[in-house]
Coordinates of N, CA and C in Angstrom, one line a residue:
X1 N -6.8 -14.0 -66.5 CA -7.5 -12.9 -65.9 C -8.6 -13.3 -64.9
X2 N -9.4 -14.5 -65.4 CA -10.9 -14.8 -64.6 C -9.9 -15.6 -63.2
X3 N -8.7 -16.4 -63.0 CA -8.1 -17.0 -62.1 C -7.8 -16.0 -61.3
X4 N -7.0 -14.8 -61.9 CA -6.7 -13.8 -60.9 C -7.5 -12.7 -60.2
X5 N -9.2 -12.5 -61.1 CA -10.1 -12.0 -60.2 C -10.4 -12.8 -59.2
X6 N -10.7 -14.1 -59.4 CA -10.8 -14.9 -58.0 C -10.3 -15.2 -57.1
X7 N -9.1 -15.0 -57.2 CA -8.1 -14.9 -56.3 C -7.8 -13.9 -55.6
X8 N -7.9 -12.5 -56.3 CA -8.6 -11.3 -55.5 C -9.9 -11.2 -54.8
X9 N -10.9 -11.8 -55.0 CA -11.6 -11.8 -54.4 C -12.6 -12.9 -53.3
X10 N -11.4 -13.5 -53.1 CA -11.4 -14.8 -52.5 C -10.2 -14.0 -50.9
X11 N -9.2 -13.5 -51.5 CA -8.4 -12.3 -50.7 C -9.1 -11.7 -49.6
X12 N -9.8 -10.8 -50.8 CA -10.7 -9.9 -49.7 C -11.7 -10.3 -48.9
X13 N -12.6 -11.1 -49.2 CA -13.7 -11.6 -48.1 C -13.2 -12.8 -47.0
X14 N -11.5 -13.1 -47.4 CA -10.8 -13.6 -46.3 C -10.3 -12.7 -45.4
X15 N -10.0 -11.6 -45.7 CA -9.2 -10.0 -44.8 C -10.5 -9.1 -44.0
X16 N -11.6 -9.5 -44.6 CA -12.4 -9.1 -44.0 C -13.1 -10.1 -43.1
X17 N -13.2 -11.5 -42.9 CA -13.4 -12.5 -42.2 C -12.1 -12.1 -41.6
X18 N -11.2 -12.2 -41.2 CA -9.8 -12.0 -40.0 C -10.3 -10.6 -39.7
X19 N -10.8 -9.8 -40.4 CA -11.3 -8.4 -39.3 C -12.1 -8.8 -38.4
X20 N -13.1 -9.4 -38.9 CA -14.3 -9.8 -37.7 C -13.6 -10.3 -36.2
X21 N -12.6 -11.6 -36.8 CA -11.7 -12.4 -35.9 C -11.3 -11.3 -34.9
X22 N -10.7 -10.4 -35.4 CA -9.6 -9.6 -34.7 C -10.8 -8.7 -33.8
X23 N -12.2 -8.5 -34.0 CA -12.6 -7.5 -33.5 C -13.3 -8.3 -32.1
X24 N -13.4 -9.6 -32.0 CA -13.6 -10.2 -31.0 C -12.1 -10.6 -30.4
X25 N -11.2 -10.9 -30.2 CA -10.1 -10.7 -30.1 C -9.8 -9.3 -29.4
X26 N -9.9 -8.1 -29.8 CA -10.0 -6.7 -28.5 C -10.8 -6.7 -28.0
X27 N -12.0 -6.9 -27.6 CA -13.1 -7.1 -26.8 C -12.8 -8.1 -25.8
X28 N -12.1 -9.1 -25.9 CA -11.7 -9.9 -25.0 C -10.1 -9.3 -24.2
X29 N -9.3 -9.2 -25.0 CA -8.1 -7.7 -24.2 C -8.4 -7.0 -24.0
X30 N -9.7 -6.3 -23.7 CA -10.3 -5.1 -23.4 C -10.6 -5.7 -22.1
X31 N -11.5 -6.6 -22.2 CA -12.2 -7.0 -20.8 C -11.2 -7.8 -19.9
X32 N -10.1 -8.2 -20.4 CA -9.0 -8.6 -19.5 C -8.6 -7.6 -18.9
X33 N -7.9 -6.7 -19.2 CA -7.3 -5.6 -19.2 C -8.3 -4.9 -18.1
X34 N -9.7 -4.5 -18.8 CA -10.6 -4.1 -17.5 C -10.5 -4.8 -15.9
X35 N -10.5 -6.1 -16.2 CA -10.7 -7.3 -14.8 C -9.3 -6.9 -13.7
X36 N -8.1 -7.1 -14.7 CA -6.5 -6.9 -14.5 C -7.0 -5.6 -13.4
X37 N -7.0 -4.4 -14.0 CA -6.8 -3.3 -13.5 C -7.6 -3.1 -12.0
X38 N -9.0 -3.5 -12.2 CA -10.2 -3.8 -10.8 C -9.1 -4.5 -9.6
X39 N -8.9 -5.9 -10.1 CA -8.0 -6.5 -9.1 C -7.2 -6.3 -8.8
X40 N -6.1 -5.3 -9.7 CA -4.9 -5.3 -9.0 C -5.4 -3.9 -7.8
X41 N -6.3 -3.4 -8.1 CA -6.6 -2.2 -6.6 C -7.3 -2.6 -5.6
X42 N -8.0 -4.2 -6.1 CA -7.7 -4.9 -5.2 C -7.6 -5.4 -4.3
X43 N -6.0 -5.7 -4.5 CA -5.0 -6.2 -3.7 C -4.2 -5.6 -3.5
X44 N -4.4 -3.9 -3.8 CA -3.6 -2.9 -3.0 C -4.3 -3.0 -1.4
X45 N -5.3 -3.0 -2.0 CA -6.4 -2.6 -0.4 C -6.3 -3.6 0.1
X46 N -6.5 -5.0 0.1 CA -6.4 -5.6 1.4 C -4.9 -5.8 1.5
X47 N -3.7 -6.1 0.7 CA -2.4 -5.9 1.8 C -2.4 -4.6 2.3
X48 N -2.3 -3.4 2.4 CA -2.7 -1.9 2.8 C -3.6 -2.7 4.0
X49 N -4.6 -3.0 3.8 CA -5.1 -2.9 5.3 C -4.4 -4.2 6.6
X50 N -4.2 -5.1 5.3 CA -3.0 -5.9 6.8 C -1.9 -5.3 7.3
X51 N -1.4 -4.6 6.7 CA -0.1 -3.8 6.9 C -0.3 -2.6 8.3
X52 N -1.4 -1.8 7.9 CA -2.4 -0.9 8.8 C -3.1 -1.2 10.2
X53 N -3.4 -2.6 9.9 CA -4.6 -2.7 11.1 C -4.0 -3.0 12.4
X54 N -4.1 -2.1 13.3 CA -4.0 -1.8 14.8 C -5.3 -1.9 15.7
X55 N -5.5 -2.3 16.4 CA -7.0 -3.1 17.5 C -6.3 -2.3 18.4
X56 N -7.5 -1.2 19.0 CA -7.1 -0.5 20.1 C -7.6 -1.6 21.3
X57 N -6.6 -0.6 22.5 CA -6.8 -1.8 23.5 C -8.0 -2.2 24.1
X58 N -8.7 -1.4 24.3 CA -9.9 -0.9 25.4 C -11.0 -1.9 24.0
X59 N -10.8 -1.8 23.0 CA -11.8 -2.9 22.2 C -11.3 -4.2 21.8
X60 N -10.0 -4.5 22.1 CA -9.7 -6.1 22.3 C -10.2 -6.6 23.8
X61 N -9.9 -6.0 24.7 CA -10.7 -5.7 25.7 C -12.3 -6.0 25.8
X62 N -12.9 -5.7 25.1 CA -14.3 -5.9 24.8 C -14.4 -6.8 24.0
X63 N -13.9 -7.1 23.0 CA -13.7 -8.5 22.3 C -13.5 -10.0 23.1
X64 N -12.7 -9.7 23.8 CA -12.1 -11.0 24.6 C -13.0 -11.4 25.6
X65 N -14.0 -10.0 26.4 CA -15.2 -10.6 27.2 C -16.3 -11.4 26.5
X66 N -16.0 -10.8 25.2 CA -18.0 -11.3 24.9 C -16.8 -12.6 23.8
X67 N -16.0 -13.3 23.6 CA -15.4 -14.2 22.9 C -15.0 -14.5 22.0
X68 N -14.8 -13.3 21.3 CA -15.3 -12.7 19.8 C -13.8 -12.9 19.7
X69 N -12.6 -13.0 20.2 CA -11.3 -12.7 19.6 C -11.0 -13.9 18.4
X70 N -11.7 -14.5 18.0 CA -11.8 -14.8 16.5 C -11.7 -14.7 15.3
X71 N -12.4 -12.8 15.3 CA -12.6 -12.0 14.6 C -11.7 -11.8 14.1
X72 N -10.3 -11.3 14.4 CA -8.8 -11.1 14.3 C -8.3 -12.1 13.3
X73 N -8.2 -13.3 14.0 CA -7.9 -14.0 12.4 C -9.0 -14.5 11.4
X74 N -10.0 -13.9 11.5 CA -11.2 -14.6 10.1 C -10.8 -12.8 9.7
X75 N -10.3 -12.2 10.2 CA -9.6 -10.3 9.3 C -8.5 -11.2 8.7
X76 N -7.8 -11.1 8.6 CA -6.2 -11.9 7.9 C -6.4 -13.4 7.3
X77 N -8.0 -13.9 8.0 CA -8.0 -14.7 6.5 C -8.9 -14.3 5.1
X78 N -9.9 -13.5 5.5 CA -10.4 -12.8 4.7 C -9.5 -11.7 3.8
X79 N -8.3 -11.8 4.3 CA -7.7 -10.1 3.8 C -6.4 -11.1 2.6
X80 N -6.6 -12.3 3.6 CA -5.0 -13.0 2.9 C -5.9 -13.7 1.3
X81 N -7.4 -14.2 1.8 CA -7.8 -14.8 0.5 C -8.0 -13.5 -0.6
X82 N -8.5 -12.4 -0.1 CA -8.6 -11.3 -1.7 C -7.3 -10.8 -2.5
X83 N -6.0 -10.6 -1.6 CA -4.7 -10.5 -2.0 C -4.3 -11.7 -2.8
X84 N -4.7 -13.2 -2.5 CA -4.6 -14.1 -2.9 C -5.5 -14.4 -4.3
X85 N -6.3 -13.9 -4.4 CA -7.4 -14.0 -5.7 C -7.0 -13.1 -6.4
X86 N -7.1 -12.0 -5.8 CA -7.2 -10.4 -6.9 C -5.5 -10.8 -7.8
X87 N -5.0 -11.1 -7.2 CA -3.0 -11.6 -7.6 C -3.2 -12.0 -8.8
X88 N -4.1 -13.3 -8.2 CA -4.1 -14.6 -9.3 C -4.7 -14.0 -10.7
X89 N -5.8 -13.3 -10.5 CA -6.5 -12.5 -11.5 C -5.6 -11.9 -12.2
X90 N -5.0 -10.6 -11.9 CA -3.8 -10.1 -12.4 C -2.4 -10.8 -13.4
X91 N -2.4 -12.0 -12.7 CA -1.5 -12.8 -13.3 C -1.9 -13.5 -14.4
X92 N -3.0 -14.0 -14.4 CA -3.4 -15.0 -15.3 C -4.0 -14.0 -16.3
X93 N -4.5 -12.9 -16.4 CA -5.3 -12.0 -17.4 C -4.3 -11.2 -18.2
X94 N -3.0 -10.9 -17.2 CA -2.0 -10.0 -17.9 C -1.4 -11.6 -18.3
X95 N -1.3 -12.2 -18.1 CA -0.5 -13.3 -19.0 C -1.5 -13.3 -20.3
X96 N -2.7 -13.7 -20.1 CA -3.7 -14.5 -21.2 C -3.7 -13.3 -22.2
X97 N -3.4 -11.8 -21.5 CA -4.0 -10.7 -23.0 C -2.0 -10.9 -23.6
X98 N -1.4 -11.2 -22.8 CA -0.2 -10.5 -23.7 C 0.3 -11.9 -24.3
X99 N 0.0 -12.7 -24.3 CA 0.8 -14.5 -25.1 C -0.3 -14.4 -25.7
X100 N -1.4 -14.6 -25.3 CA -2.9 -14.6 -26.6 C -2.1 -13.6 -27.7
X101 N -2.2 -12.3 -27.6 CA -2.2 -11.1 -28.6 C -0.8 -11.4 -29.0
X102 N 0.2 -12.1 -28.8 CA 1.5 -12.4 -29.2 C 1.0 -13.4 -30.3
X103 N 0.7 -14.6 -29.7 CA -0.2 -16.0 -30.6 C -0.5 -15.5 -31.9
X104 N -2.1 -14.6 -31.3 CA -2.9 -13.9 -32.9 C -1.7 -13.0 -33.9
X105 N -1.3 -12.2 -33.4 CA -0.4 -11.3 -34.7 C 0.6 -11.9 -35.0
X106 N 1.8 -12.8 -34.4 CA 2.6 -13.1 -34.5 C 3.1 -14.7 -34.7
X107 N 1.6 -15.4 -34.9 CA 1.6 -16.7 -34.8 C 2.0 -17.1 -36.5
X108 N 2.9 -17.8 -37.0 CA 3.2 -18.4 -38.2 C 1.8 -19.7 -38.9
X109 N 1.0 -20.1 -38.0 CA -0.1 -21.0 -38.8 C -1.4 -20.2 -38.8
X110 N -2.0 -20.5 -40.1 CA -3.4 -19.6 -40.4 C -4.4 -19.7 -39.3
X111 N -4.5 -20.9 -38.7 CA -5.3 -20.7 -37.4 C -5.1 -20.4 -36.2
X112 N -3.6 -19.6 -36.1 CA -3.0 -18.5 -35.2 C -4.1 -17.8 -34.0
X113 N -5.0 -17.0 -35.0 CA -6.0 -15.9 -34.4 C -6.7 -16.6 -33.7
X114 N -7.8 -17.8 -34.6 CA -8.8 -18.4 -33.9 C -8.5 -19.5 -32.9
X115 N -7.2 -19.7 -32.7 CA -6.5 -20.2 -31.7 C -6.1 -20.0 -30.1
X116 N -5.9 -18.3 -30.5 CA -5.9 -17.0 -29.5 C -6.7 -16.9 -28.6
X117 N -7.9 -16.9 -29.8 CA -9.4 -16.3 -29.3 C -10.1 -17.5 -28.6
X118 N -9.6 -18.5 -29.2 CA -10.6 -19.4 -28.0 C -9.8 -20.1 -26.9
X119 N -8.3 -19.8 -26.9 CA -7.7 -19.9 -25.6 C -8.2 -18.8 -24.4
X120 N -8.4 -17.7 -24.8 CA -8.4 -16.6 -24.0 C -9.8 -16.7 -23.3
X121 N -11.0 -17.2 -24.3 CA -12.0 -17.3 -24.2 C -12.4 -18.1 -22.9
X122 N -11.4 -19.4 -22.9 CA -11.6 -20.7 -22.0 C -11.3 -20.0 -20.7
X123 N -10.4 -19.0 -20.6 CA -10.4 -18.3 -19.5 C -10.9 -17.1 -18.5
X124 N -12.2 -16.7 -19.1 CA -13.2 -16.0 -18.8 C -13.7 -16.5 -17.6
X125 N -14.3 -18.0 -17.5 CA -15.2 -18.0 -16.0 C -14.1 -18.4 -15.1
X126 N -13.5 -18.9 -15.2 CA -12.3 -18.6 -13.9 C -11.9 -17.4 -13.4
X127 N -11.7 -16.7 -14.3 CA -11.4 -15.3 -14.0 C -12.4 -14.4 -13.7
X128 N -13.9 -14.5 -13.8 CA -14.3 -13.5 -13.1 C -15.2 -14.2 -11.6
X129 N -14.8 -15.5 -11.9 CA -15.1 -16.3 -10.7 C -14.4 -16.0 -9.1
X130 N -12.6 -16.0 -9.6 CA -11.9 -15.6 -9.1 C -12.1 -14.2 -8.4
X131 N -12.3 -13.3 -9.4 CA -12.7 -12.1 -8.8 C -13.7 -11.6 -8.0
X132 N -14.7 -12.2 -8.1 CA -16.2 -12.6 -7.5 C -15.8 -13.1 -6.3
X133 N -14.9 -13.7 -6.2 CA -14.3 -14.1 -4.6 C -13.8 -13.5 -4.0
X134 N -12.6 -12.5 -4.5 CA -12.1 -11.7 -3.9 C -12.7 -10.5 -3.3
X135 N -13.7 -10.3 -4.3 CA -14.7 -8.8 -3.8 C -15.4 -9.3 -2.5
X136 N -15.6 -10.9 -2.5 CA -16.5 -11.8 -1.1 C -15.2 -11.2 0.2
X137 N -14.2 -11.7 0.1 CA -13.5 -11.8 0.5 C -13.4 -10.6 1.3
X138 N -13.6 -9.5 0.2 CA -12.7 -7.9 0.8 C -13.8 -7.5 2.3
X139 N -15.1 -8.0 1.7 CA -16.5 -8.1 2.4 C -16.3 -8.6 3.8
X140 N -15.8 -10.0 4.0 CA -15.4 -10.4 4.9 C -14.4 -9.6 5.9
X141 N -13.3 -9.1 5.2 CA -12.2 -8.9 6.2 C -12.9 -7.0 6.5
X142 N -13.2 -6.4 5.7 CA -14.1 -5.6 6.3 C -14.6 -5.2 7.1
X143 N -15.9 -6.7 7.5 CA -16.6 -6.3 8.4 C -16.0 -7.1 9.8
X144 N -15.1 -8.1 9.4 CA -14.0 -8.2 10.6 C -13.2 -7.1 10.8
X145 N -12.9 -5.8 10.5 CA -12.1 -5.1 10.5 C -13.0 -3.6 11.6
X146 N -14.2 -3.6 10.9 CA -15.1 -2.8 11.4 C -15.0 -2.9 13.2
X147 N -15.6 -4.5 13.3 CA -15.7 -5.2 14.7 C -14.2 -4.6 15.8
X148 N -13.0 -5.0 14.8 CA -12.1 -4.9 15.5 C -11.5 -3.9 16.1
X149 N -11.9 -2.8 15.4 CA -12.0 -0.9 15.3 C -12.9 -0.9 16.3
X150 N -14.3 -0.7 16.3 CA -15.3 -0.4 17.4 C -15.7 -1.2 17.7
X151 N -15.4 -2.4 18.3 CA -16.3 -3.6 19.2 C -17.7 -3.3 18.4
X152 N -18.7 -3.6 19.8 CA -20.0 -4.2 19.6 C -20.8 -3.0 18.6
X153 N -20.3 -1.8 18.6 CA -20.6 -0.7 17.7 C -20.3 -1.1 16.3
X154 N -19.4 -2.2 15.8 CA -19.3 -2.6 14.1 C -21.1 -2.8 14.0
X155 N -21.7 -3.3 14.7 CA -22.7 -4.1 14.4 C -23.6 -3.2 13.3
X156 N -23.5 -1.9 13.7 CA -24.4 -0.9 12.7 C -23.5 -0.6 11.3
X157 N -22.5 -0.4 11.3 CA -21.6 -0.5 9.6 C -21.9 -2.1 9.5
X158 N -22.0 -3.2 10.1 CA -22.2 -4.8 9.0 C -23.6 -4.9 8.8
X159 N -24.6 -3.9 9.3 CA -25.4 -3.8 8.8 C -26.0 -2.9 7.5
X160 N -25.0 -1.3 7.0 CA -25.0 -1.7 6.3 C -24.0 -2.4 5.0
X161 N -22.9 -2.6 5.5 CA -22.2 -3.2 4.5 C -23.1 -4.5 4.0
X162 N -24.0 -5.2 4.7 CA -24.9 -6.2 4.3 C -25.9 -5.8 3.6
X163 N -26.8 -5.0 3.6 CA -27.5 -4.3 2.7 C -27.1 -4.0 2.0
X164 N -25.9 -3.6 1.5 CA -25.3 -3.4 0.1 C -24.8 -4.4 -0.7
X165 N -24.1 -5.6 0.3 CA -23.9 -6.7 -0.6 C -25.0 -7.6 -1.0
X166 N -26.3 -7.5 -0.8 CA -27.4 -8.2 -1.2 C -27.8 -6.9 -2.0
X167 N -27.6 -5.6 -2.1 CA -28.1 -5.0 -3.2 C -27.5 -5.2 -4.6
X168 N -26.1 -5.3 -4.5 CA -25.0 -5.8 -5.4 C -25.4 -6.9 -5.8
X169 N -25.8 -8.3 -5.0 CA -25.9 -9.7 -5.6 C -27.0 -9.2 -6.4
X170 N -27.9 -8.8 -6.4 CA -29.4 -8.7 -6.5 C -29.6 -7.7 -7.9
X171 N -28.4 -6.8 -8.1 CA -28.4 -5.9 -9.3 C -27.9 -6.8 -10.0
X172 N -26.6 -7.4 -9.6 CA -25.7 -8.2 -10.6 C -26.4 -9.5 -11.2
X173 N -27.5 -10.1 -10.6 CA -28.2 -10.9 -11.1 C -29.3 -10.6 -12.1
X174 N -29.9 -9.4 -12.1 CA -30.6 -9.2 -12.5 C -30.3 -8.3 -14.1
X175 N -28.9 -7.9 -13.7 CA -28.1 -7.4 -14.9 C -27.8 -8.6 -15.9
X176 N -27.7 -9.6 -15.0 CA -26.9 -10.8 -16.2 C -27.8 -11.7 -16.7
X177 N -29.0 -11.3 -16.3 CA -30.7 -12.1 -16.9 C -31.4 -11.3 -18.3
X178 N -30.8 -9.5 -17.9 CA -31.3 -9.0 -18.6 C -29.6 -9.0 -20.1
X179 N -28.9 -9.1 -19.3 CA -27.9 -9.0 -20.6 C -27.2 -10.5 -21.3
X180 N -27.6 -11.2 -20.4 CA -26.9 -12.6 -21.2 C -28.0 -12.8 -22.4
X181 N -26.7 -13.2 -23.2 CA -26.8 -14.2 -24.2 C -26.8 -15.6 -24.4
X182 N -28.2 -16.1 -25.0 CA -28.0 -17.4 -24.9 C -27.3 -17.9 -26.1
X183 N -26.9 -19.5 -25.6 CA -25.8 -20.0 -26.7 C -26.1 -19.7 -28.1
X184 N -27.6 -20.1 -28.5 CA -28.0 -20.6 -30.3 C -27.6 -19.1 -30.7
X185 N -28.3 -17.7 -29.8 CA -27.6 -16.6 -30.1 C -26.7 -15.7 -30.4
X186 N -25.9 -16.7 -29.7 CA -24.3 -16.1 -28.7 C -23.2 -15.8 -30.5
X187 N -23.3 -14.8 -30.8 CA -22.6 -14.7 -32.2 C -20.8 -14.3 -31.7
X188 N -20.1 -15.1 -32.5 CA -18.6 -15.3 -31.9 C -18.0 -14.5 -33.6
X189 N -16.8 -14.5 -33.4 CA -16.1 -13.9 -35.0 C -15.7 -14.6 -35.9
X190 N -15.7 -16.1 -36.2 CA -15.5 -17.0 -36.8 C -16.9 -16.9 -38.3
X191 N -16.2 -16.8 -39.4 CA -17.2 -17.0 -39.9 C -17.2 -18.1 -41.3
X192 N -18.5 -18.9 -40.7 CA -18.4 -20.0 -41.6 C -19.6 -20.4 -42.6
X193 N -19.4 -20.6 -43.7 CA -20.6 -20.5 -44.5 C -21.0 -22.0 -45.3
X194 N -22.2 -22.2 -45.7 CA -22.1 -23.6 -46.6 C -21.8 -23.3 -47.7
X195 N -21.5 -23.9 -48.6 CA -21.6 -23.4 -50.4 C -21.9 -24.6 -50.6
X196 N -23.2 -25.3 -50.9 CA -23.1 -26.6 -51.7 C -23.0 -27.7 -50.4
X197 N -22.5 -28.4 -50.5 CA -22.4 -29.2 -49.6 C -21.2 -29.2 -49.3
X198 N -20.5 -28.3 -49.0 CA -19.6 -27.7 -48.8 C -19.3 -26.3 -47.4
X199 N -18.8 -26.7 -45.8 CA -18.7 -25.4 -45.2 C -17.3 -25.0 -45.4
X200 N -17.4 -23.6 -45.5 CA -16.1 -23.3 -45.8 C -16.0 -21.9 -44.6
X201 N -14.4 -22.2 -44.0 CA -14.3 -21.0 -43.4 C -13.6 -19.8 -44.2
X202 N -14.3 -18.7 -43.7 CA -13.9 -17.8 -44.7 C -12.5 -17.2 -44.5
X203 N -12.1 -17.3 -43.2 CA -11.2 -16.7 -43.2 C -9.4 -17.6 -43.5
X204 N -10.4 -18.8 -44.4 CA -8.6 -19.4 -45.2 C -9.6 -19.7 -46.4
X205 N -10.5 -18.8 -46.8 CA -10.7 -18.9 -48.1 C -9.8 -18.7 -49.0
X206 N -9.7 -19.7 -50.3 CA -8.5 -20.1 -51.3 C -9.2 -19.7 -52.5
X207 N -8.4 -19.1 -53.5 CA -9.7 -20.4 -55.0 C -9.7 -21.4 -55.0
X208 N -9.2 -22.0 -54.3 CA -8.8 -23.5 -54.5 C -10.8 -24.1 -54.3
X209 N -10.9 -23.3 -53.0 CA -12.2 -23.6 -52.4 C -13.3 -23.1 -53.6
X210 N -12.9 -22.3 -54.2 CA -13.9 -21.9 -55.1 C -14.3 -23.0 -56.3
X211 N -13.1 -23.4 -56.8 CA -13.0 -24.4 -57.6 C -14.0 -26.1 -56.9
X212 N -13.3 -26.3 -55.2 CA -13.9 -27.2 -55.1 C -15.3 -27.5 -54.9
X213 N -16.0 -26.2 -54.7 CA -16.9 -26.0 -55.1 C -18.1 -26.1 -56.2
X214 N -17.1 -25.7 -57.3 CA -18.0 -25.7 -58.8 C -17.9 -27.2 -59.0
X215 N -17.0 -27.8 -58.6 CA -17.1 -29.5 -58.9 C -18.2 -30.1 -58.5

């Protein structure tokens, strides 16, 4: 009877340790999923605008006096790198949420989950690094795009599209000073406890552990 309450209750505070697991675990397919969706609209928009963009004559014209025909290809390279990023995003996040969440539910070894989670994990700053580029990128071909539409008249839309991307750097920095977490802080879903001179993770808690414990 006393073997099999322990064993029940060694059960449950391991089912509820894999809850915690699992609840960082959506939070990270959540935010993939979020990133995925940003990017892939993307890289509707800048192929859409390579596909689109027509330079009237009378302003290649004006371009070609003052030497500026440059502008044309730094448009198609700014437009080729965000279609090139925002992709990559898409691919690598719709991969990482759907083999990660295959891994965790469907993995046959106990450390399946926490396996999941800190693959998926490793792929956070690339991924919104990548994206961070692409959004530079869309900026770039833009305001090459502006120029190429109305000659020396872009100058007032890149002024403000510039005012806004230094309002954006400037909020986004100030967002992630006021919302980051530092490491000693930084609470993950793994949960590990001492008993004695003994850490045990809870979530392959045994009796076994209970036993090695009382020894």
């Amino acid at each position: 009877m006393l073997a099999a309450s322990k064993d029940r209750f060694a059960f449950e505070i391991k089912r509820k340790a894999l809850q915690l697991r699992q609840q960082e675990l959506e939070l990270v397919v959540q935010r993939y999923n979020n990133l995925a969706g940003l990017a892939s609209i993307a890289a509707g928009f800048a192929f859409d605008s390579m596909v689109e963009l027509e330079i009237p004559e009378d302003t290649w014209e004006e371009l070609h006096e003052h030497d500026l025909e440059w502008l044309e290809p730094l448009f198609y390279i700014g437009a080729s790198c965000a279609l090139s990023l925002a992709m990559y995003v898409v691919a690598v996040a719709s991969f990482t949420v759907v083999f990660g969440h295959r891994l965790a539910l469907l993995g046959g070894k106990t450390n399946s989950l926490d396996k999941a989670v800190a693959i998926m994990l490793k792929q956070h700053h690339t991924l919104f690094t990548a994206a961070a580029l692409a959004m530079f990128s869309i900026y770039v071909a833009a305001v090459s795009m502006v120029f190429l539409k109305l000659g020396r008249l872009g100058i007032v839309n890149m002024g403000i599209f510039t005012s806004f991307l230094f309002l954006t750097i400037y909020s986004l920095y100030r967002l992630n000073r006021q919302l980051t977490i530092e490491a000693p802080a930084l609470v993950h879903g793994d949960a590990h406890v001492h008993m004695g001179a003994h850490e045990v993770d809870l979530a392959r808690l045994g009796a076994e552990d209970c036993l090695a414990v009382e020894a």
